[in-house]
Amino acid sequence: MAHLSLVGINKIYPNGFHAVHDFNLEIDRGEFIVFVGPSGCGKSTTLRMIAGLENISKGDFFINGKRANEMGPRERGVAMVFQSYALYPQMTVYDNLAFGLTLQGVDEDVIDEKVQRAAKILGLTDYLDRMPRALSGGQRQRVAVGRAIIRKVEVFLMDEPLSNLDAKQRVTMRSEITQIHRETGATTIYVTHDQTEAMTMADRIVVMKDGYIQQIGTPRELYFDPVNVFVAGFIGEPPMNFLKDVVKDGTLTFGEVVFDLKEKLGNDAAKYEGKELVFGFRPEGIVLGEREKAYRVPASVELTEMLGDNTNVYVDIADKKAILKVDPHDTPEIDSDIVFSIPFENVYLFDGETERRI
Ligand code: ATP
């Protein structure tokens, strides 16, 4: 049985705004699920409905097969870490961690054992006597996570918990949270707008846009098998390149660049005559120079960004812009003309109207 089931969940706010549409998801015990999408797509609203902080307008939510729509937050056995982690400023790290358990009247020895254990997992043992103001942002964030994991909960909900940290701290905390998840085994739902966080942490990702689920899948599935233009463009950095054209004589044509659709679609190509298609390829899905079983693309180089492990090359293809990711040793000269190849299997085609993958 699924640990958590969301069946046809909708959220309509009192002002009439329909923030979440028909959300369906089954989550297994111990899974690490990430909700990802741009600002305002309904990630936090969905998480808050799971937490019991926001009522469900329509649909059913089940925990271990039991309908939980009307259960209060405590009854649901969930712990939540928010974007803004308010620690009690006048309490030490120890007391911040212990506070929830103290309120519940848990025995002091038991509290001490739990605090020490959480502190050990989070690397806070040396800071237990400190006040929050004497901690770095990353350490404070760890205390906030610690407060949630110290309670024995079955479900761990996190809403952009790393957004207040700098880039380096985010990378560290990312792996710490993954580690904590492994140790506690708690079912976890993690909300972020950062696709890198989603890709590195999730067992499965739910991509959302405008209150609708776009796709649910493993990081691999979303990267290699996106269902539409939105998912294809959202997962991957730099994003996938898109070129749009109407199919004429079985080809998409951009200046002197001609993509013969038969190469990619075989006899199916005929079906798309006169239709608008989106031709997608990832920056890393190309090879410089000529290749067999690939589309040949002449382009001019407008800008290069050497990033160390690779170079982003901004090119112009018949007045359309694209980004290529190349080995830094192969970085072309700015203003030079190059030829690159897109192996047929690295090409993604989408319906220009529905934006769905074909
Ligand atoms: P962010 O990453 O910016 O937090 P999000 O994906 O988490 O975005 P939500 O906070 O779930 O988005 O909000 C979804 C939509 O619902 C937004 O358009 C938001 O303006 C709207 N919304 C949120 N709370 C309310 C409310 N109390 N009343 C009306 N509309 C709301």
mmCIF file of C-alpha atoms and ligand atoms in Angstrom:
data_model
loop_
_atom_site.group_PDB
_atom_site.id
_atom_site.type_symbol
_atom_site.label_atom_id
_atom_site.label_comp_id
_atom_site.label_asym_id
_atom_site.label_seq_id
_atom_site.Cartn_x
_atom_site.Cartn_y
_atom_site.Cartn_z
ATOM 1 C CA MET A 1 0.000 0.000 0.000
ATOM 2 C CA ALA A 2 1.203 3.493 -0.787
ATOM 3 C CA HIS A 3 2.294 5.461 2.248
ATOM 4 C CA LEU A 4 0.704 8.687 1.015
ATOM 5 C CA SER A 5 -1.940 8.942 -1.702
ATOM 6 C CA LEU A 6 -3.161 12.151 -3.245
ATOM 7 C CA VAL A 7 -6.236 11.555 -5.340
ATOM 8 C CA GLY A 8 -7.695 14.346 -7.457
ATOM 9 C CA ILE A 9 -6.471 17.033 -5.067
ATOM 10 C CA ASN A 10 -7.507 20.624 -5.831
ATOM 11 C CA LYS A 11 -6.951 23.876 -4.016
ATOM 12 C CA ILE A 12 -9.210 26.837 -4.544
ATOM 13 C CA TYR A 13 -8.324 29.727 -2.245
ATOM 14 C CA PRO A 14 -11.120 31.754 -0.634
ATOM 15 C CA ASN A 15 -10.545 34.537 -3.183
ATOM 16 C CA GLY A 16 -11.484 32.040 -5.896
ATOM 17 C CA PHE A 17 -7.928 31.430 -7.170
ATOM 18 C CA HIS A 18 -7.519 27.836 -8.341
ATOM 19 C CA ALA A 19 -3.926 27.127 -7.252
ATOM 20 C CA VAL A 20 -3.757 23.324 -7.650
ATOM 21 C CA HIS A 21 -5.635 21.277 -10.262
ATOM 22 C CA ASP A 22 -6.359 17.564 -10.021
ATOM 23 C CA PHE A 23 -3.123 16.479 -8.364
ATOM 24 C CA ASN A 24 -2.661 12.687 -8.333
ATOM 25 C CA LEU A 25 0.325 10.981 -6.750
ATOM 26 C CA GLU A 26 1.090 7.776 -4.868
ATOM 27 C CA ILE A 27 4.134 7.923 -2.628
ATOM 28 C CA ASP A 28 5.811 4.792 -1.263
ATOM 29 C CA ARG A 29 7.150 4.556 2.256
ATOM 30 C CA GLY A 30 10.680 5.946 2.442
ATOM 31 C CA GLU A 31 10.581 7.674 -0.932
ATOM 32 C CA PHE A 32 12.265 11.048 -1.448
ATOM 33 C CA ILE A 33 9.873 13.071 -3.622
ATOM 34 C CA VAL A 34 10.711 16.545 -4.926
ATOM 35 C CA PHE A 35 8.084 19.027 -6.122
ATOM 36 C CA VAL A 36 9.761 21.393 -8.558
ATOM 37 C CA GLY A 37 8.527 24.238 -10.737
ATOM 38 C CA PRO A 38 8.656 28.000 -11.163
ATOM 39 C CA SER A 39 7.438 30.428 -8.544
ATOM 40 C CA GLY A 40 3.680 30.311 -8.036
ATOM 41 C CA CYS A 41 3.092 26.881 -9.617
ATOM 42 C CA GLY A 42 1.448 25.480 -6.474
ATOM 43 C CA LYS A 43 4.264 23.502 -4.865
ATOM 44 C CA SER A 44 3.957 25.030 -1.402
ATOM 45 C CA THR A 45 0.169 24.928 -1.501
ATOM 46 C CA THR A 46 0.275 21.179 -2.204
ATOM 47 C CA LEU A 47 2.832 20.608 0.539
ATOM 48 C CA ARG A 48 0.763 22.612 3.013
ATOM 49 C CA MET A 49 -2.317 20.529 2.185
ATOM 50 C CA ILE A 50 -0.272 17.389 2.938
ATOM 51 C CA ALA A 51 0.911 18.950 6.207
ATOM 52 C CA GLY A 52 -2.640 19.822 7.220
ATOM 53 C CA LEU A 53 -1.893 23.552 7.281
ATOM 54 C CA GLU A 54 -4.227 24.258 4.384
ATOM 55 C CA ASN A 55 -7.553 22.551 3.763
ATOM 56 C CA ILE A 56 -8.110 20.453 0.637
ATOM 57 C CA SER A 57 -10.847 22.003 -1.521
ATOM 58 C CA LYS A 58 -11.561 18.846 -3.500
ATOM 59 C CA GLY A 59 -10.051 15.371 -3.645
ATOM 60 C CA ASP A 60 -8.848 12.829 -1.105
ATOM 61 C CA PHE A 61 -5.637 12.476 0.831
ATOM 62 C CA PHE A 62 -4.751 9.127 2.405
ATOM 63 C CA ILE A 63 -2.045 8.184 4.890
ATOM 64 C CA ASN A 64 -1.466 4.416 4.999
ATOM 65 C CA GLY A 65 -4.778 3.965 3.245
ATOM 66 C CA LYS A 66 -6.705 6.011 5.823
ATOM 67 C CA ARG A 67 -8.463 9.174 4.670
ATOM 68 C CA ALA A 68 -6.640 12.072 6.282
ATOM 69 C CA ASN A 69 -8.326 15.195 4.843
ATOM 70 C CA GLU A 70 -9.757 16.146 8.215
ATOM 71 C CA MET A 71 -6.789 15.078 10.387
ATOM 72 C CA GLY A 72 -4.932 17.858 12.202
ATOM 73 C CA PRO A 73 -1.225 18.427 11.511
ATOM 74 C CA ARG A 74 -0.091 16.586 14.671
ATOM 75 C CA GLU A 75 -2.273 13.583 14.031
ATOM 76 C CA ARG A 76 -0.696 13.147 10.597
ATOM 77 C CA GLY A 77 2.754 12.437 12.039
ATOM 78 C CA VAL A 78 4.519 14.937 9.799
ATOM 79 C CA ALA A 79 7.331 17.374 10.542
ATOM 80 C CA MET A 80 7.912 20.388 8.379
ATOM 81 C CA VAL A 81 10.957 22.576 7.722
ATOM 82 C CA PHE A 82 10.195 25.949 6.173
ATOM 83 C CA GLN A 83 12.067 28.380 3.972
ATOM 84 C CA SER A 84 12.475 30.822 6.852
ATOM 85 C CA TYR A 85 13.675 28.802 9.784
ATOM 86 C CA ALA A 86 12.735 30.718 12.902
ATOM 87 C CA LEU A 87 14.895 29.470 15.770
ATOM 88 C CA TYR A 88 14.222 30.700 19.299
ATOM 89 C CA PRO A 89 16.918 33.383 19.608
ATOM 90 C CA GLN A 90 17.055 33.314 23.406
ATOM 91 C CA MET A 91 17.606 29.551 23.577
ATOM 92 C CA THR A 92 20.770 27.544 23.030
ATOM 93 C CA VAL A 93 21.035 25.117 20.132
ATOM 94 C CA TYR A 94 20.418 22.297 22.629
ATOM 95 C CA ASP A 95 17.205 23.888 23.877
ATOM 96 C CA ASN A 96 16.061 24.714 20.371
ATOM 97 C CA LEU A 97 16.436 21.060 19.469
ATOM 98 C CA ALA A 98 14.837 19.838 22.691
ATOM 99 C CA PHE A 99 11.949 22.303 22.779
ATOM 100 C CA GLY A 100 9.280 20.267 20.986
ATOM 101 C CA LEU A 101 9.985 17.198 23.094
ATOM 102 C CA THR A 102 10.038 19.219 26.327
ATOM 103 C CA LEU A 103 6.589 20.566 25.472
ATOM 104 C CA GLN A 104 5.366 17.015 24.987
ATOM 105 C CA GLY A 105 6.647 16.173 28.466
ATOM 106 C CA VAL A 106 9.171 13.619 27.230
ATOM 107 C CA ASP A 107 11.602 12.318 29.854
ATOM 108 C CA GLU A 108 14.822 14.357 30.110
ATOM 109 C CA ASP A 109 17.110 11.370 29.590
ATOM 110 C CA VAL A 110 15.244 10.448 26.451
ATOM 111 C CA ILE A 111 15.410 14.049 25.239
ATOM 112 C CA ASP A 112 19.134 14.160 25.866
ATOM 113 C CA GLU A 113 19.709 10.973 23.923
ATOM 114 C CA LYS A 114 17.681 12.280 20.994
ATOM 115 C CA VAL A 115 19.315 15.698 20.985
ATOM 116 C CA GLN A 116 22.789 14.146 21.066
ATOM 117 C CA ARG A 117 21.901 11.801 18.245
ATOM 118 C CA ALA A 118 20.408 14.529 16.035
ATOM 119 C CA ALA A 119 23.400 16.772 16.792
ATOM 120 C CA LYS A 120 25.739 13.982 15.754
ATOM 121 C CA ILE A 121 23.927 13.349 12.473
ATOM 122 C CA LEU A 122 23.968 17.074 11.710
ATOM 123 C CA GLY A 123 27.485 17.862 12.927
ATOM 124 C CA LEU A 124 26.202 20.191 15.658
ATOM 125 C CA THR A 125 27.708 18.449 18.686
ATOM 126 C CA ASP A 126 30.255 21.231 19.267
ATOM 127 C CA TYR A 127 27.620 23.938 19.020
ATOM 128 C CA LEU A 128 24.981 22.730 21.450
ATOM 129 C CA ASP A 129 25.728 25.493 23.985
ATOM 130 C CA ARG A 130 25.732 28.289 21.429
ATOM 131 C CA MET A 131 22.989 30.809 20.821
ATOM 132 C CA PRO A 132 21.572 30.922 17.262
ATOM 133 C CA ARG A 133 23.077 34.381 16.639
ATOM 134 C CA ALA A 134 26.539 32.856 17.074
ATOM 135 C CA LEU A 135 25.980 30.363 14.237
ATOM 136 C CA SER A 136 26.489 30.623 10.495
ATOM 137 C CA GLY A 137 23.472 30.452 8.176
ATOM 138 C CA GLY A 138 24.245 26.840 7.329
ATOM 139 C CA GLN A 139 24.540 25.850 10.985
ATOM 140 C CA ARG A 140 21.237 27.557 11.791
ATOM 141 C CA GLN A 141 19.615 25.711 8.951
ATOM 142 C CA ARG A 142 20.934 22.452 10.356
ATOM 143 C CA VAL A 143 19.356 23.256 13.720
ATOM 144 C CA ALA A 144 16.054 23.858 11.929
ATOM 145 C CA VAL A 145 16.347 20.481 10.190
ATOM 146 C CA GLY A 146 17.374 18.940 13.527
ATOM 147 C CA ARG A 147 14.223 20.207 15.198
ATOM 148 C CA ALA A 148 12.187 18.371 12.613
ATOM 149 C CA ILE A 149 14.098 15.073 12.629
ATOM 150 C CA ILE A 150 14.230 14.872 16.403
ATOM 151 C CA ARG A 151 10.570 13.998 16.547
ATOM 152 C CA LYS A 152 9.931 10.471 15.418
ATOM 153 C CA VAL A 153 7.901 11.228 12.346
ATOM 154 C CA GLU A 154 6.994 9.140 9.374
ATOM 155 C CA VAL A 155 6.805 12.022 6.946
ATOM 156 C CA PHE A 156 9.259 14.811 6.556
ATOM 157 C CA LEU A 157 8.123 17.891 4.595
ATOM 158 C CA MET A 158 10.566 20.574 3.508
ATOM 159 C CA ASP A 159 9.718 23.823 1.774
ATOM 160 C CA GLU A 160 12.777 25.359 0.090
ATOM 161 C CA PRO A 161 14.878 24.724 3.212
ATOM 162 C CA LEU A 162 18.119 25.785 1.537
ATOM 163 C CA SER A 163 17.016 29.014 -0.080
ATOM 164 C CA ASN A 164 18.634 31.241 2.540
ATOM 165 C CA LEU A 165 22.048 29.647 2.170
ATOM 166 C CA ASP A 166 24.906 30.600 -0.117
ATOM 167 C CA ALA A 167 25.798 28.370 -3.066
ATOM 168 C CA LYS A 168 28.488 26.422 -1.243
ATOM 169 C CA GLN A 169 26.398 25.803 1.871
ATOM 170 C CA ARG A 170 23.546 24.638 -0.345
ATOM 171 C CA VAL A 171 25.694 21.948 -1.903
ATOM 172 C CA THR A 172 26.842 20.738 1.521
ATOM 173 C CA MET A 173 23.342 20.736 3.018
ATOM 174 C CA ARG A 174 21.987 18.976 -0.055
ATOM 175 C CA SER A 175 24.124 15.931 0.606
ATOM 176 C CA GLU A 176 23.480 16.160 4.351
ATOM 177 C CA ILE A 177 19.738 16.055 3.828
ATOM 178 C CA THR A 178 20.124 13.083 1.484
ATOM 179 C CA GLN A 179 22.229 11.395 4.160
ATOM 180 C CA ILE A 180 19.654 12.127 6.887
ATOM 181 C CA HIS A 181 16.977 10.698 4.651
ATOM 182 C CA ARG A 182 18.993 7.519 4.263
ATOM 183 C CA GLU A 183 19.499 7.249 8.006
ATOM 184 C CA THR A 184 15.951 8.013 9.104
ATOM 185 C CA GLY A 185 14.184 6.294 6.215
ATOM 186 C CA ALA A 186 11.310 8.783 6.560
ATOM 187 C CA THR A 187 9.125 9.462 3.563
ATOM 188 C CA THR A 188 10.223 12.915 2.431
ATOM 189 C CA ILE A 189 8.619 15.563 0.261
ATOM 190 C CA TYR A 190 10.887 18.417 -0.651
ATOM 191 C CA VAL A 191 9.809 21.595 -2.442
ATOM 192 C CA THR A 192 12.222 23.632 -4.546
ATOM 193 C CA HIS A 193 12.332 25.754 -7.680
ATOM 194 C CA ASP A 194 15.925 24.628 -8.258
ATOM 195 C CA GLN A 195 16.178 21.827 -10.803
ATOM 196 C CA THR A 196 19.693 20.900 -9.636
ATOM 197 C CA GLU A 197 18.382 20.213 -6.127
ATOM 198 C CA ALA A 198 15.570 18.167 -7.607
ATOM 199 C CA MET A 199 17.882 16.144 -9.857
ATOM 200 C CA THR A 200 20.478 15.429 -7.166
ATOM 201 C CA MET A 201 18.161 14.563 -4.273
ATOM 202 C CA ALA A 202 14.994 12.968 -5.582
ATOM 203 C CA ASP A 203 13.948 9.377 -6.058
ATOM 204 C CA ARG A 204 11.110 10.850 -8.098
ATOM 205 C CA ILE A 205 10.408 14.392 -9.213
ATOM 206 C CA VAL A 206 7.012 16.010 -9.734
ATOM 207 C CA VAL A 207 7.324 18.898 -12.205
ATOM 208 C CA MET A 208 4.562 21.489 -11.808
ATOM 209 C CA LYS A 209 3.456 24.533 -13.784
ATOM 210 C CA ASP A 210 0.458 26.815 -13.221
ATOM 211 C CA GLY A 211 -1.076 24.420 -10.697
ATOM 212 C CA TYR A 212 -0.875 21.380 -12.986
ATOM 213 C CA ILE A 213 1.460 18.396 -12.791
ATOM 214 C CA GLN A 214 3.484 18.287 -16.001
ATOM 215 C CA GLN A 215 5.351 15.044 -15.414
ATOM 216 C CA ILE A 216 6.272 12.629 -12.634
ATOM 217 C CA GLY A 217 9.421 10.563 -12.997
ATOM 218 C CA THR A 218 12.904 9.696 -11.842
ATOM 219 C CA PRO A 219 15.591 12.305 -12.575
ATOM 220 C CA ARG A 220 16.745 10.073 -15.428
ATOM 221 C CA GLU A 221 13.299 9.782 -16.955
ATOM 222 C CA LEU A 222 12.738 13.530 -16.861
ATOM 223 C CA TYR A 223 16.099 14.264 -18.423
ATOM 224 C CA PHE A 224 16.013 11.645 -21.171
ATOM 225 C CA ASP A 225 12.298 11.380 -21.711
ATOM 226 C CA PRO A 226 10.560 14.720 -21.099
ATOM 227 C CA VAL A 227 6.893 14.699 -22.115
ATOM 228 C CA ASN A 228 6.674 18.319 -23.234
ATOM 229 C CA VAL A 229 8.578 21.517 -24.009
ATOM 230 C CA PHE A 230 8.183 22.808 -20.472
ATOM 231 C CA VAL A 231 9.780 19.793 -18.769
ATOM 232 C CA ALA A 232 12.466 19.549 -21.454
ATOM 233 C CA GLY A 233 13.374 23.200 -20.885
ATOM 234 C CA PHE A 234 13.125 23.091 -17.108
ATOM 235 C CA ILE A 235 15.355 20.075 -16.456
ATOM 236 C CA GLY A 236 18.972 20.562 -17.536
ATOM 237 C CA GLU A 237 21.386 23.459 -17.274
ATOM 238 C CA PRO A 238 21.872 25.361 -19.553
ATOM 239 C CA PRO A 239 18.374 24.535 -20.791
ATOM 240 C CA MET A 240 17.528 22.595 -23.932
ATOM 241 C CA ASN A 241 17.676 24.629 -27.171
ATOM 242 C CA PHE A 242 14.440 24.981 -29.133
ATOM 243 C CA LEU A 243 14.027 25.911 -32.804
ATOM 244 C CA LYS A 244 10.524 26.323 -34.207
ATOM 245 C CA ASP A 245 9.439 25.931 -37.820
ATOM 246 C CA VAL A 246 6.620 24.688 -40.048
ATOM 247 C CA VAL A 247 7.357 21.396 -41.831
ATOM 248 C CA LYS A 248 7.746 21.914 -45.564
ATOM 249 C CA ASP A 249 8.705 19.114 -47.967
ATOM 250 C CA GLY A 250 9.511 16.972 -44.935
ATOM 251 C CA THR A 251 12.059 19.404 -43.573
ATOM 252 C CA LEU A 252 12.546 22.100 -40.981
ATOM 253 C CA THR A 253 14.662 24.886 -42.450
ATOM 254 C CA PHE A 254 16.652 27.592 -40.718
ATOM 255 C CA GLY A 255 18.602 29.591 -43.323
ATOM 256 C CA GLU A 256 21.055 27.164 -44.860
ATOM 257 C CA VAL A 257 20.419 24.598 -42.106
ATOM 258 C CA VAL A 258 18.023 21.890 -43.210
ATOM 259 C CA PHE A 259 16.755 19.157 -40.921
ATOM 260 C CA ASP A 260 15.296 16.292 -42.934
ATOM 261 C CA LEU A 261 12.643 14.850 -40.625
ATOM 262 C CA LYS A 262 12.782 11.436 -42.289
ATOM 263 C CA GLU A 263 16.185 10.946 -40.676
ATOM 264 C CA LYS A 264 14.596 11.172 -37.250
ATOM 265 C CA LEU A 265 11.020 10.010 -37.805
ATOM 266 C CA GLY A 266 11.260 7.675 -40.802
ATOM 267 C CA ASN A 267 7.974 7.379 -42.706
ATOM 268 C CA ASP A 268 6.094 9.088 -39.864
ATOM 269 C CA ALA A 269 7.614 12.374 -41.030
ATOM 270 C CA ALA A 270 4.864 12.713 -43.668
ATOM 271 C CA LYS A 271 2.254 13.057 -40.897
ATOM 272 C CA TYR A 272 3.658 16.413 -39.898
ATOM 273 C CA GLU A 273 3.662 18.150 -43.263
ATOM 274 C CA GLY A 274 2.397 21.732 -42.846
ATOM 275 C CA LYS A 275 2.483 21.498 -39.038
ATOM 276 C CA GLU A 276 4.565 23.591 -36.747
ATOM 277 C CA LEU A 277 7.170 21.618 -34.801
ATOM 278 C CA VAL A 278 9.684 22.460 -32.120
ATOM 279 C CA PHE A 279 13.131 20.979 -32.687
ATOM 280 C CA GLY A 280 14.947 20.520 -29.378
ATOM 281 C CA PHE A 281 18.516 19.558 -28.553
ATOM 282 C CA ARG A 282 20.486 19.812 -25.334
ATOM 283 C CA PRO A 283 23.644 21.963 -25.136
ATOM 284 C CA GLU A 284 25.562 18.811 -24.184
ATOM 285 C CA GLY A 285 23.874 16.688 -26.855
ATOM 286 C CA ILE A 286 26.102 17.881 -29.709
ATOM 287 C CA VAL A 287 29.545 17.129 -31.083
ATOM 288 C CA LEU A 288 31.782 19.665 -32.752
ATOM 289 C CA GLY A 289 32.571 18.913 -36.378
ATOM 290 C CA GLU A 290 30.867 16.471 -38.704
ATOM 291 C CA ARG A 291 29.379 13.147 -37.696
ATOM 292 C CA GLU A 292 27.432 10.368 -39.310
ATOM 293 C CA LYS A 293 23.803 9.795 -38.304
ATOM 294 C CA ALA A 294 23.573 13.385 -37.164
ATOM 295 C CA TYR A 295 22.186 16.705 -38.319
ATOM 296 C CA ARG A 296 24.926 19.017 -39.568
ATOM 297 C CA VAL A 297 24.654 22.597 -38.320
ATOM 298 C CA PRO A 298 26.841 25.518 -39.413
ATOM 299 C CA ALA A 299 26.746 28.323 -36.837
ATOM 300 C CA SER A 300 28.625 31.449 -35.830
ATOM 301 C CA VAL A 301 30.050 31.885 -32.350
ATOM 302 C CA GLU A 302 28.838 34.949 -30.454
ATOM 303 C CA LEU A 303 30.199 34.356 -26.984
ATOM 304 C CA THR A 304 32.020 31.709 -24.977
ATOM 305 C CA GLU A 305 31.977 31.108 -21.222
ATOM 306 C CA MET A 306 34.825 29.017 -19.883
ATOM 307 C CA LEU A 307 33.525 27.310 -16.737
ATOM 308 C CA GLY A 308 36.473 25.015 -16.062
ATOM 309 C CA ASP A 309 34.953 21.596 -16.658
ATOM 310 C CA ASN A 310 33.230 22.786 -19.822
ATOM 311 C CA THR A 311 32.654 25.831 -21.984
ATOM 312 C CA ASN A 312 29.242 27.244 -22.882
ATOM 313 C CA VAL A 313 29.300 28.425 -26.474
ATOM 314 C CA TYR A 314 26.549 30.863 -27.517
ATOM 315 C CA VAL A 315 25.905 30.481 -31.216
ATOM 316 C CA ASP A 316 23.731 31.987 -33.902
ATOM 317 C CA ILE A 317 22.014 29.572 -36.285
ATOM 318 C CA ALA A 318 20.363 31.649 -39.040
ATOM 319 C CA ASP A 319 19.373 34.346 -36.528
ATOM 320 C CA LYS A 320 18.195 31.805 -33.933
ATOM 321 C CA LYS A 321 20.170 31.512 -30.717
ATOM 322 C CA ALA A 322 21.449 28.330 -29.112
ATOM 323 C CA ILE A 323 23.900 27.282 -26.433
ATOM 324 C CA LEU A 324 26.389 24.434 -26.873
ATOM 325 C CA LYS A 325 28.374 22.781 -24.124
ATOM 326 C CA VAL A 326 31.850 21.759 -25.256
ATOM 327 C CA ASP A 327 35.099 20.504 -23.795
ATOM 328 C CA PRO A 328 37.105 23.588 -22.691
ATOM 329 C CA HIS A 329 40.036 22.424 -24.823
ATOM 330 C CA ASP A 330 37.801 22.740 -27.866
ATOM 331 C CA THR A 331 36.566 26.267 -27.099
ATOM 332 C CA PRO A 332 36.090 28.017 -30.452
ATOM 333 C CA GLU A 333 37.069 31.640 -31.150
ATOM 334 C CA ILE A 334 34.427 34.318 -30.706
ATOM 335 C CA ASP A 335 33.137 35.478 -34.146
ATOM 336 C CA SER A 336 34.377 32.293 -35.812
ATOM 337 C CA ASP A 337 32.193 30.059 -37.983
ATOM 338 C CA ILE A 338 31.860 26.476 -36.812
ATOM 339 C CA VAL A 339 30.059 23.304 -37.756
ATOM 340 C CA PHE A 340 28.555 21.043 -35.136
ATOM 341 C CA SER A 341 26.485 17.867 -35.326
ATOM 342 C CA ILE A 342 23.419 16.733 -33.440
ATOM 343 C CA PRO A 343 23.183 12.924 -33.426
ATOM 344 C CA PHE A 344 19.628 11.945 -34.415
ATOM 345 C CA GLU A 345 19.054 10.205 -31.096
ATOM 346 C CA ASN A 346 19.768 13.481 -29.264
ATOM 347 C CA VAL A 347 16.987 15.341 -31.059
ATOM 348 C CA TYR A 348 13.651 15.929 -29.323
ATOM 349 C CA LEU A 349 10.633 16.916 -31.412
ATOM 350 C CA PHE A 350 7.526 18.557 -30.016
ATOM 351 C CA ASP A 351 4.163 19.545 -31.480
ATOM 352 C CA GLY A 352 4.361 23.334 -31.951
ATOM 353 C CA GLU A 353 0.773 23.808 -30.831
ATOM 354 C CA THR A 354 0.306 21.459 -27.869
ATOM 355 C CA GLU A 355 4.036 21.483 -27.037
ATOM 356 C CA ARG A 356 3.810 17.746 -26.353
ATOM 357 C CA ARG A 357 6.650 15.457 -27.366
ATOM 358 C CA ILE A 358 6.116 13.532 -30.581
HETATM 359 P P1 ATP B 1 7.018 29.783 -4.630
HETATM 360 O O1 ATP B 1 8.148 28.996 -5.183
HETATM 361 O O2 ATP B 1 7.036 31.210 -5.080
HETATM 362 O O3 ATP B 1 6.783 29.612 -3.164
HETATM 363 P P2 ATP B 1 4.865 27.931 -5.142
HETATM 364 O O4 ATP B 1 4.951 27.055 -6.336
HETATM 365 O O5 ATP B 1 5.182 27.310 -3.847
HETATM 366 O O6 ATP B 1 5.707 29.237 -5.378
HETATM 367 P P3 ATP B 1 2.315 28.564 -3.982
HETATM 368 O O7 ATP B 1 2.866 29.290 -2.814
HETATM 369 O O8 ATP B 1 1.786 27.197 -3.770
HETATM 370 O O9 ATP B 1 3.397 28.511 -5.152
HETATM 371 O O10 ATP B 1 1.209 29.456 -4.671
HETATM 372 C C1 ATP B 1 0.484 29.015 -5.805
HETATM 373 C C2 ATP B 1 -0.432 30.107 -6.263
HETATM 374 O O11 ATP B 1 -1.463 30.339 -5.286
HETATM 375 C C3 ATP B 1 0.262 31.449 -6.452
HETATM 376 O O12 ATP B 1 -0.241 32.040 -7.616
HETATM 377 C C4 ATP B 1 -0.118 32.237 -5.215
HETATM 378 O O13 ATP B 1 -0.172 33.604 -5.497
HETATM 379 C C5 ATP B 1 -1.492 31.696 -4.905
HETATM 380 N N1 ATP B 1 -1.779 31.767 -3.458
HETATM 381 C C6 ATP B 1 -1.011 31.326 -2.444
HETATM 382 N N2 ATP B 1 -1.612 31.536 -1.242
HETATM 383 C C7 ATP B 1 -2.794 32.132 -1.525
HETATM 384 C C8 ATP B 1 -3.885 32.607 -0.715
HETATM 385 N N3 ATP B 1 -3.854 32.487 0.610
HETATM 386 N N4 ATP B 1 -4.926 33.181 -1.363
HETATM 387 C C9 ATP B 1 -4.964 33.266 -2.701
HETATM 388 N N5 ATP B 1 -3.972 32.828 -3.523
HETATM 389 C C10 ATP B 1 -2.906 32.269 -2.936
#
